[in-house]
mmCIF file of C-alpha atoms and ligand atoms in Angstrom:
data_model
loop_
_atom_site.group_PDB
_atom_site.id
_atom_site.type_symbol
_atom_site.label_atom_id
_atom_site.label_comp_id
_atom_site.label_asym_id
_atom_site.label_seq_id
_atom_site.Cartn_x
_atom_site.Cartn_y
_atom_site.Cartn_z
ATOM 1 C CA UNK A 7 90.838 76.859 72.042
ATOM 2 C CA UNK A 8 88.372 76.639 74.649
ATOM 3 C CA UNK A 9 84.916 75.637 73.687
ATOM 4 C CA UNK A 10 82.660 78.949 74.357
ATOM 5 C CA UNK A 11 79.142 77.590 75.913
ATOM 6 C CA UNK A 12 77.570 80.847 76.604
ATOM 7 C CA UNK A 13 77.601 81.487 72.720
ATOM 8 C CA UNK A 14 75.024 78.904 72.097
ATOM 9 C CA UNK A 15 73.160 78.889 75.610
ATOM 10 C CA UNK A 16 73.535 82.430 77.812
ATOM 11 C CA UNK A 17 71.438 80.436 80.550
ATOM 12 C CA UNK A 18 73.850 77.143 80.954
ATOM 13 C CA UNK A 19 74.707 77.928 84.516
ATOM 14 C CA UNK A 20 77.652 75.178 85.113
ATOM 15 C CA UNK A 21 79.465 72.722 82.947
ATOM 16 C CA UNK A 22 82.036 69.969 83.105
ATOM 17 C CA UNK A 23 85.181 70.643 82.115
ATOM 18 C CA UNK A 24 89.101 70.091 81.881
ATOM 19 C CA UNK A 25 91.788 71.991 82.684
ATOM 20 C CA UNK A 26 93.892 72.269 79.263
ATOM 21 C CA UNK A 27 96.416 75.239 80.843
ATOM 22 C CA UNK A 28 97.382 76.881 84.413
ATOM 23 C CA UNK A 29 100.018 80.282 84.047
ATOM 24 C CA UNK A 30 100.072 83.169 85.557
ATOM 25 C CA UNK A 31 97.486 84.918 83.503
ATOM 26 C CA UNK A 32 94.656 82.824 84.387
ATOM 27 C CA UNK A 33 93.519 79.097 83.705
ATOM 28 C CA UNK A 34 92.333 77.060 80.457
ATOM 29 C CA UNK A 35 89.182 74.936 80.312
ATOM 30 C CA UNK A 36 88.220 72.498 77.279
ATOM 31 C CA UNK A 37 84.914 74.470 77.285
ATOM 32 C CA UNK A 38 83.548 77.241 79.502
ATOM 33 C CA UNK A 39 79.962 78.807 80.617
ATOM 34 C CA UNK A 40 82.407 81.970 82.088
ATOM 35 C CA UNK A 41 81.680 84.873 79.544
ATOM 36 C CA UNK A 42 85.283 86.729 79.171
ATOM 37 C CA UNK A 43 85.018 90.322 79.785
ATOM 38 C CA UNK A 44 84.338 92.496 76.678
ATOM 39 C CA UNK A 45 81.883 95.196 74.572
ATOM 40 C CA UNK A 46 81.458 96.465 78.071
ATOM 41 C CA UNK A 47 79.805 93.847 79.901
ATOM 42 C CA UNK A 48 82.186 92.654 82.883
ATOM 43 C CA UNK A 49 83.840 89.248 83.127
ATOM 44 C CA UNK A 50 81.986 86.303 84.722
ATOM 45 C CA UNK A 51 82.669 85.262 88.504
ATOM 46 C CA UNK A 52 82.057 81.803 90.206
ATOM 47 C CA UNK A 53 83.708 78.791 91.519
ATOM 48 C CA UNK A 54 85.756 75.545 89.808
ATOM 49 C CA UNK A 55 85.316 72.880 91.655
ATOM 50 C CA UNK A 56 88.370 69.798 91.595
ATOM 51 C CA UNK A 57 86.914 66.150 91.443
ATOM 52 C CA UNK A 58 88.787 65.849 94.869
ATOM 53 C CA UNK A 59 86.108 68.460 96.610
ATOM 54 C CA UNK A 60 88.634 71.658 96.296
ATOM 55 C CA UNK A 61 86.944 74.808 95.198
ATOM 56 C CA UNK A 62 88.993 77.727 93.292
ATOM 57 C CA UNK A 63 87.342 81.007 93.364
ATOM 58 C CA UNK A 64 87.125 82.707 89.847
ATOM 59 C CA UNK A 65 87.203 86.290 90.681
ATOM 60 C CA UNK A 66 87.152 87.633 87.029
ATOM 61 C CA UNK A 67 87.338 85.976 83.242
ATOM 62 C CA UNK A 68 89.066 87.953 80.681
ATOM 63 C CA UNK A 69 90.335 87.051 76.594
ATOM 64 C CA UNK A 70 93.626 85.823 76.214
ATOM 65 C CA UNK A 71 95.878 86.510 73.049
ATOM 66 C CA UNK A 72 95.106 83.684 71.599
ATOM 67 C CA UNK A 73 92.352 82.772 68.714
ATOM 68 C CA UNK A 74 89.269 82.257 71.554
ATOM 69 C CA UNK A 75 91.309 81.878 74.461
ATOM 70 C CA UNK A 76 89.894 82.485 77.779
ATOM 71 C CA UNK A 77 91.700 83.109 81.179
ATOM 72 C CA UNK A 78 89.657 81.898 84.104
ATOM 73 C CA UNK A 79 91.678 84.276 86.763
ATOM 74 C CA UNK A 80 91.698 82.275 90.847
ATOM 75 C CA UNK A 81 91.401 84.417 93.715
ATOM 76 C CA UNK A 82 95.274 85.023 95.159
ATOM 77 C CA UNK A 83 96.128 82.190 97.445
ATOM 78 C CA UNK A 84 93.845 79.453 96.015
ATOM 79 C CA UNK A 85 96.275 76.258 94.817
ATOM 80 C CA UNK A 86 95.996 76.367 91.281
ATOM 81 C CA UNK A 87 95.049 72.606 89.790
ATOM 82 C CA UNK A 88 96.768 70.700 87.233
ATOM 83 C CA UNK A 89 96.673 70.246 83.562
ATOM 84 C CA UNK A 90 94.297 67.269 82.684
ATOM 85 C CA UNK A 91 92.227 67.695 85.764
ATOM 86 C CA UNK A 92 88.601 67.463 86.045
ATOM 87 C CA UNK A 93 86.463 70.413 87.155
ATOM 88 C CA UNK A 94 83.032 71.520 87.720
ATOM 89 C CA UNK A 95 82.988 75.047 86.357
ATOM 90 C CA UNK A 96 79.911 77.055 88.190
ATOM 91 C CA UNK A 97 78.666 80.660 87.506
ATOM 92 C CA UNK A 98 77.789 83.199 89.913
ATOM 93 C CA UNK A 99 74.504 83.115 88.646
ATOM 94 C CA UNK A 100 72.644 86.110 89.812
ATOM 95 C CA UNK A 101 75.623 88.324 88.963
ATOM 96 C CA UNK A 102 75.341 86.858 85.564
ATOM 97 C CA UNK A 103 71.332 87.226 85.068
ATOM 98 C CA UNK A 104 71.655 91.106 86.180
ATOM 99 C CA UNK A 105 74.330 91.447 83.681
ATOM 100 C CA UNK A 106 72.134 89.830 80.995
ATOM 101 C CA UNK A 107 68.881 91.974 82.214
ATOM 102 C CA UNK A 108 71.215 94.958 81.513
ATOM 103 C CA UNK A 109 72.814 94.323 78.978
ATOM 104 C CA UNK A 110 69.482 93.456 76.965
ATOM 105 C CA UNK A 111 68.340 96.544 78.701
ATOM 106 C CA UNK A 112 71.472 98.502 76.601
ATOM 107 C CA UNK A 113 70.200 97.210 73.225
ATOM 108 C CA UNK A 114 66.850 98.903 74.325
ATOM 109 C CA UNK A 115 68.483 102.011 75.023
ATOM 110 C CA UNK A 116 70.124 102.140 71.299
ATOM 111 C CA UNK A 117 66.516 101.731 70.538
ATOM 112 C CA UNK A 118 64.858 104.483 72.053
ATOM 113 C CA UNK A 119 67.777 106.724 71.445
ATOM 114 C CA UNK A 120 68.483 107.873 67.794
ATOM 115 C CA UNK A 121 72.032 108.587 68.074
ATOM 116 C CA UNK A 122 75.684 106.785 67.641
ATOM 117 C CA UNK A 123 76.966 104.937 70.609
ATOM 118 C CA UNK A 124 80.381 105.961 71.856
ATOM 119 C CA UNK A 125 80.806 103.579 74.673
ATOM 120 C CA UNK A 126 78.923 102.229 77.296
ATOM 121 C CA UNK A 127 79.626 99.977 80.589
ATOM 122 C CA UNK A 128 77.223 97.202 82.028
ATOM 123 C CA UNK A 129 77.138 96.424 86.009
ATOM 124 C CA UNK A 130 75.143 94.591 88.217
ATOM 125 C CA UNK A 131 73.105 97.276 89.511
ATOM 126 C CA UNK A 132 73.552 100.025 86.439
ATOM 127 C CA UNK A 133 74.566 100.567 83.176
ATOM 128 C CA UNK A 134 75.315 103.744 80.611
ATOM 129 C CA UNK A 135 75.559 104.111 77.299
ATOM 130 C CA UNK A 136 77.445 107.707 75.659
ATOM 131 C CA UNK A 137 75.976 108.758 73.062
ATOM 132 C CA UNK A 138 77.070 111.263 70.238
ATOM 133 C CA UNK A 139 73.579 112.913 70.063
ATOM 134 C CA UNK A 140 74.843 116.263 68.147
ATOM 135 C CA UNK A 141 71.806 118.469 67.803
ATOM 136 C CA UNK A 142 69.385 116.117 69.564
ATOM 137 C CA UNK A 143 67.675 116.725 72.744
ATOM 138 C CA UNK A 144 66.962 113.946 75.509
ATOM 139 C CA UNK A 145 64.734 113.698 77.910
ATOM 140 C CA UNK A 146 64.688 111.362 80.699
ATOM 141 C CA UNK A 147 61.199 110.487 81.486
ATOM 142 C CA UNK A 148 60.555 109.979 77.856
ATOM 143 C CA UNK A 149 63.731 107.253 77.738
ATOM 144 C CA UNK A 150 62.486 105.639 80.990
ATOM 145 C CA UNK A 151 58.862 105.733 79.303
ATOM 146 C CA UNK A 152 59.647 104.033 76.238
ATOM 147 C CA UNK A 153 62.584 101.662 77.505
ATOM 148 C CA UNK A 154 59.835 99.901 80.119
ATOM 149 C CA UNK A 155 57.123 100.087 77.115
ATOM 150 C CA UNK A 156 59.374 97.963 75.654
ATOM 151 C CA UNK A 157 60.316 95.827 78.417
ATOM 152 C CA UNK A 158 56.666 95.073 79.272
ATOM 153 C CA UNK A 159 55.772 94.424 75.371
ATOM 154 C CA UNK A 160 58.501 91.191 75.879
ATOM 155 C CA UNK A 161 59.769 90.926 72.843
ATOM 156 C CA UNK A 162 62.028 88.227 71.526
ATOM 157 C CA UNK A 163 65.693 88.527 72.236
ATOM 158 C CA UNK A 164 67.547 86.360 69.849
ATOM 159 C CA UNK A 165 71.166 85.159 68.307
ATOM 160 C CA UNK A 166 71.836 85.707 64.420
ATOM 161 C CA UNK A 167 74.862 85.482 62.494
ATOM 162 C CA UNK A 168 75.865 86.826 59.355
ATOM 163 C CA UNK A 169 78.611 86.853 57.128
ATOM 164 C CA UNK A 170 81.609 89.207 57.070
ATOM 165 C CA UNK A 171 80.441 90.292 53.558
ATOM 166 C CA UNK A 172 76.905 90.890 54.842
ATOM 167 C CA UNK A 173 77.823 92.719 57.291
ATOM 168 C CA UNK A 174 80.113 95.027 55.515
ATOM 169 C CA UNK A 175 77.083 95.373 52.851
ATOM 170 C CA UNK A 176 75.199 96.922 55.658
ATOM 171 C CA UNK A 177 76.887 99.653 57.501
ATOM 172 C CA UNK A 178 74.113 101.223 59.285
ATOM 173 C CA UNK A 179 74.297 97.921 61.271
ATOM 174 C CA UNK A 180 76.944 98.746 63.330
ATOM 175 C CA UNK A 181 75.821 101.690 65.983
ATOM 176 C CA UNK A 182 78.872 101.059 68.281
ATOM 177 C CA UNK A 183 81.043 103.683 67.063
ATOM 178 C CA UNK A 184 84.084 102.806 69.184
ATOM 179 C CA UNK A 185 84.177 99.075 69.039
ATOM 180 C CA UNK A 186 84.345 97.247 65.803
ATOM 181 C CA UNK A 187 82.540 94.260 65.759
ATOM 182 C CA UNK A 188 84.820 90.823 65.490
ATOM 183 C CA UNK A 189 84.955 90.172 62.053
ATOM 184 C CA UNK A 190 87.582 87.978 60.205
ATOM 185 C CA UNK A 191 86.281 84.589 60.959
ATOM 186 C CA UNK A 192 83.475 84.513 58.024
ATOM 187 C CA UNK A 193 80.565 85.125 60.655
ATOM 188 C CA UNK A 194 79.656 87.644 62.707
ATOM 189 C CA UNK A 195 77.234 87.201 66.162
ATOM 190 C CA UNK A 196 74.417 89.744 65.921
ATOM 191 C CA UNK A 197 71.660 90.393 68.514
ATOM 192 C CA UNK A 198 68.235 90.879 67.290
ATOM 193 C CA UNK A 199 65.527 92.478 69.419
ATOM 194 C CA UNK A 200 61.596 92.083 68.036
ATOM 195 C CA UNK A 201 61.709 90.360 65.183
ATOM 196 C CA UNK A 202 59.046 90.940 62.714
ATOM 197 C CA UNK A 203 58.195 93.582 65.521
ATOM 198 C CA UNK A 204 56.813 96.486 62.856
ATOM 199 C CA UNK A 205 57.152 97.340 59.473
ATOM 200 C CA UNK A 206 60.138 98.903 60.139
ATOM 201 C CA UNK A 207 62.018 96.052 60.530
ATOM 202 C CA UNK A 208 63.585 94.958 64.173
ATOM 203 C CA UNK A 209 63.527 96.903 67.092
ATOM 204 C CA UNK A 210 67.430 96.273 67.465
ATOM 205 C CA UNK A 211 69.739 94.677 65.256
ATOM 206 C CA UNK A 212 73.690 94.927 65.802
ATOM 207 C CA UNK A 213 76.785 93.186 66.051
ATOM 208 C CA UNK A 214 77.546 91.571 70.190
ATOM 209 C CA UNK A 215 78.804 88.661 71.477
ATOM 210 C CA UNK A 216 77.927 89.721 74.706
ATOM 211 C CA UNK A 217 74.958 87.588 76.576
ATOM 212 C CA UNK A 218 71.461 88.328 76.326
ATOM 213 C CA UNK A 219 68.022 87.465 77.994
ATOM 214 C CA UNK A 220 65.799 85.717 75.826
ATOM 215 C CA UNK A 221 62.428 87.954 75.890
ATOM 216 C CA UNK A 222 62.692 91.722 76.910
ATOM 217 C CA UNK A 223 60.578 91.385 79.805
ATOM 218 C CA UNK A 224 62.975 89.273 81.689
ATOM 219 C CA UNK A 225 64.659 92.887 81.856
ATOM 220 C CA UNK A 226 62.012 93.930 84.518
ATOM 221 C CA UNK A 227 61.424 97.784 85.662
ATOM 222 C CA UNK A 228 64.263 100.400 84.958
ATOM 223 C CA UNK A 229 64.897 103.724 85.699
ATOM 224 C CA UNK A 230 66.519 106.194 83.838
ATOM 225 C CA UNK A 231 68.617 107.656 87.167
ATOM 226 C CA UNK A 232 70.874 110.838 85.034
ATOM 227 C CA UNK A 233 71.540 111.946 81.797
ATOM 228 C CA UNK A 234 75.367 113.246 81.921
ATOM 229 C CA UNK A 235 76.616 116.019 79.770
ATOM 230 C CA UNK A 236 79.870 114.884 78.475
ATOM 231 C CA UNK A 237 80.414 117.787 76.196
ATOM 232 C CA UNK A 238 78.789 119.107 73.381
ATOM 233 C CA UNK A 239 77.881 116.839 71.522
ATOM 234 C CA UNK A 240 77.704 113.786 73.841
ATOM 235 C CA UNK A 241 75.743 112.763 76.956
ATOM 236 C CA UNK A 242 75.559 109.522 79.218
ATOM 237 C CA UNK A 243 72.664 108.067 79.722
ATOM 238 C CA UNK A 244 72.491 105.972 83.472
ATOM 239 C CA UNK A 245 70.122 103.459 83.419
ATOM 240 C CA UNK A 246 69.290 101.052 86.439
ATOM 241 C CA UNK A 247 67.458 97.887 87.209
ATOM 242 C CA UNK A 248 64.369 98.917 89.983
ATOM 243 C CA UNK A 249 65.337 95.339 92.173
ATOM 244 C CA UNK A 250 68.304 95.975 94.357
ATOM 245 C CA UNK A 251 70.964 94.085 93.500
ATOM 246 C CA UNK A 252 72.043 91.572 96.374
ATOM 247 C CA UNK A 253 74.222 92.172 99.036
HETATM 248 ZN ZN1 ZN B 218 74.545 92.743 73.354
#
């Protein structure tokens, strides 16, 4: 079981490591900073680099079957290294932040939107959300208004767990209708947005193991580009970071 870094600290950037397993699927570390693809937020990218001064491109991280295992997948054509070998695993940082700007970005979204999620995607440049809004009507320029009053207000972004039994006590927590959140190992990673924000409680509280900024305005500028009807009762909602992403 590899030892998952970016649980505790989003911002670790590289870390020393060892390979434990190289197969065809991917390769195994003792402990990782590569976040595995998953709840729509893309796999991690970057570089291991061998004690000897070889470099392996990581070109995408995904879960394995395994209880916490994570497949570091090389580029085709880089010679894989051995089992027991020391590495320097290194993000590709600013394809990391974005994703962490966005993704924070998303929880926003849930905010200003009153409606169930249905799915969503996060990328480097822009992200959606679907929402099942049934009778509700949206309106761009007031989701761009209130997603960047939010932004500039920089409110805390911060890890909380609670138990299985908590969160099955509270239902309404959960406003990812399509993915349900990882339960089964006695805790359960939420993400909490403005704590102590209002008298209303957070601005966003829900289940994700995804990474995070630590204070909303870290998100910078968006704009809200489209709002896609996607049937009735659903619509997307394209959201996009106003600094071009590099490259
Ligand atoms: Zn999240």
């Amino acid at each position: 079981m590899t030892e998952q870094l970016f649980r505790a600290d989003a911002y670790l950037r590289s870390t020393d490591a060892m390979i434990t397993a190289v197969g065809p699927a991917g390769i195994e570390l003792d402990r990782t900073v590569f976040y595995p693809m998953g709840g729509g937020q893309p796999g991690d990218t970057g570089t291991l680099r061998c004690a000897d001064g070889r470099a392996l491109t990581v070109v995408d991280t995904r879960k394995g079957p395994g209880d916490g295992q994570i497949l570091h997948i090389a580029a085709a054509g880089d010679a894989l290294p051995a089992v027991g070998e020391k590495v320097t695993a290194i993000l590709d940082w600013e394809r990391r932040y974005r994703h962490m700007r966005m993704h924070t970005c998303l929880h926003l979204l849930c905010a200003a939107v009153p409606a169930g999620v249905t799915g969503g995607q996060i990328g480097e440049a822009r992200s959606r959300l679907d929402f099942d809004v049934g009778e509700l009507t949206l309106d761009k320029a007031v989701i761009e208004a209130k997603l960047n009053e939010l932004i500039a207000a920089n409110h805390p972004a911060a890890p909380r767990w609670i138990t299985d039994e908590d969160l099955a006590a509270q239902p309404q927590l959960v406003r990812t209708m399509s993915v349900k959140p990882p339960t089964g190992h006695g805790r359960v990673q939420l993400l909490e947005i403005g704590a102590g924000a209002g008298p209303q409680g957070p601005i966003d509280l829900q289940p994700c193991g995804g990474t995070h900024v630590r204070a909303t305005g870290e998100i910078g500028a968006v704009t809200v580009e489209k709002i896609e009807n996607k049937g009735k009762r659903n619509r997307r909602v394209i959201v996009a970071l106003r600094d071009p992403a590099p490259g």
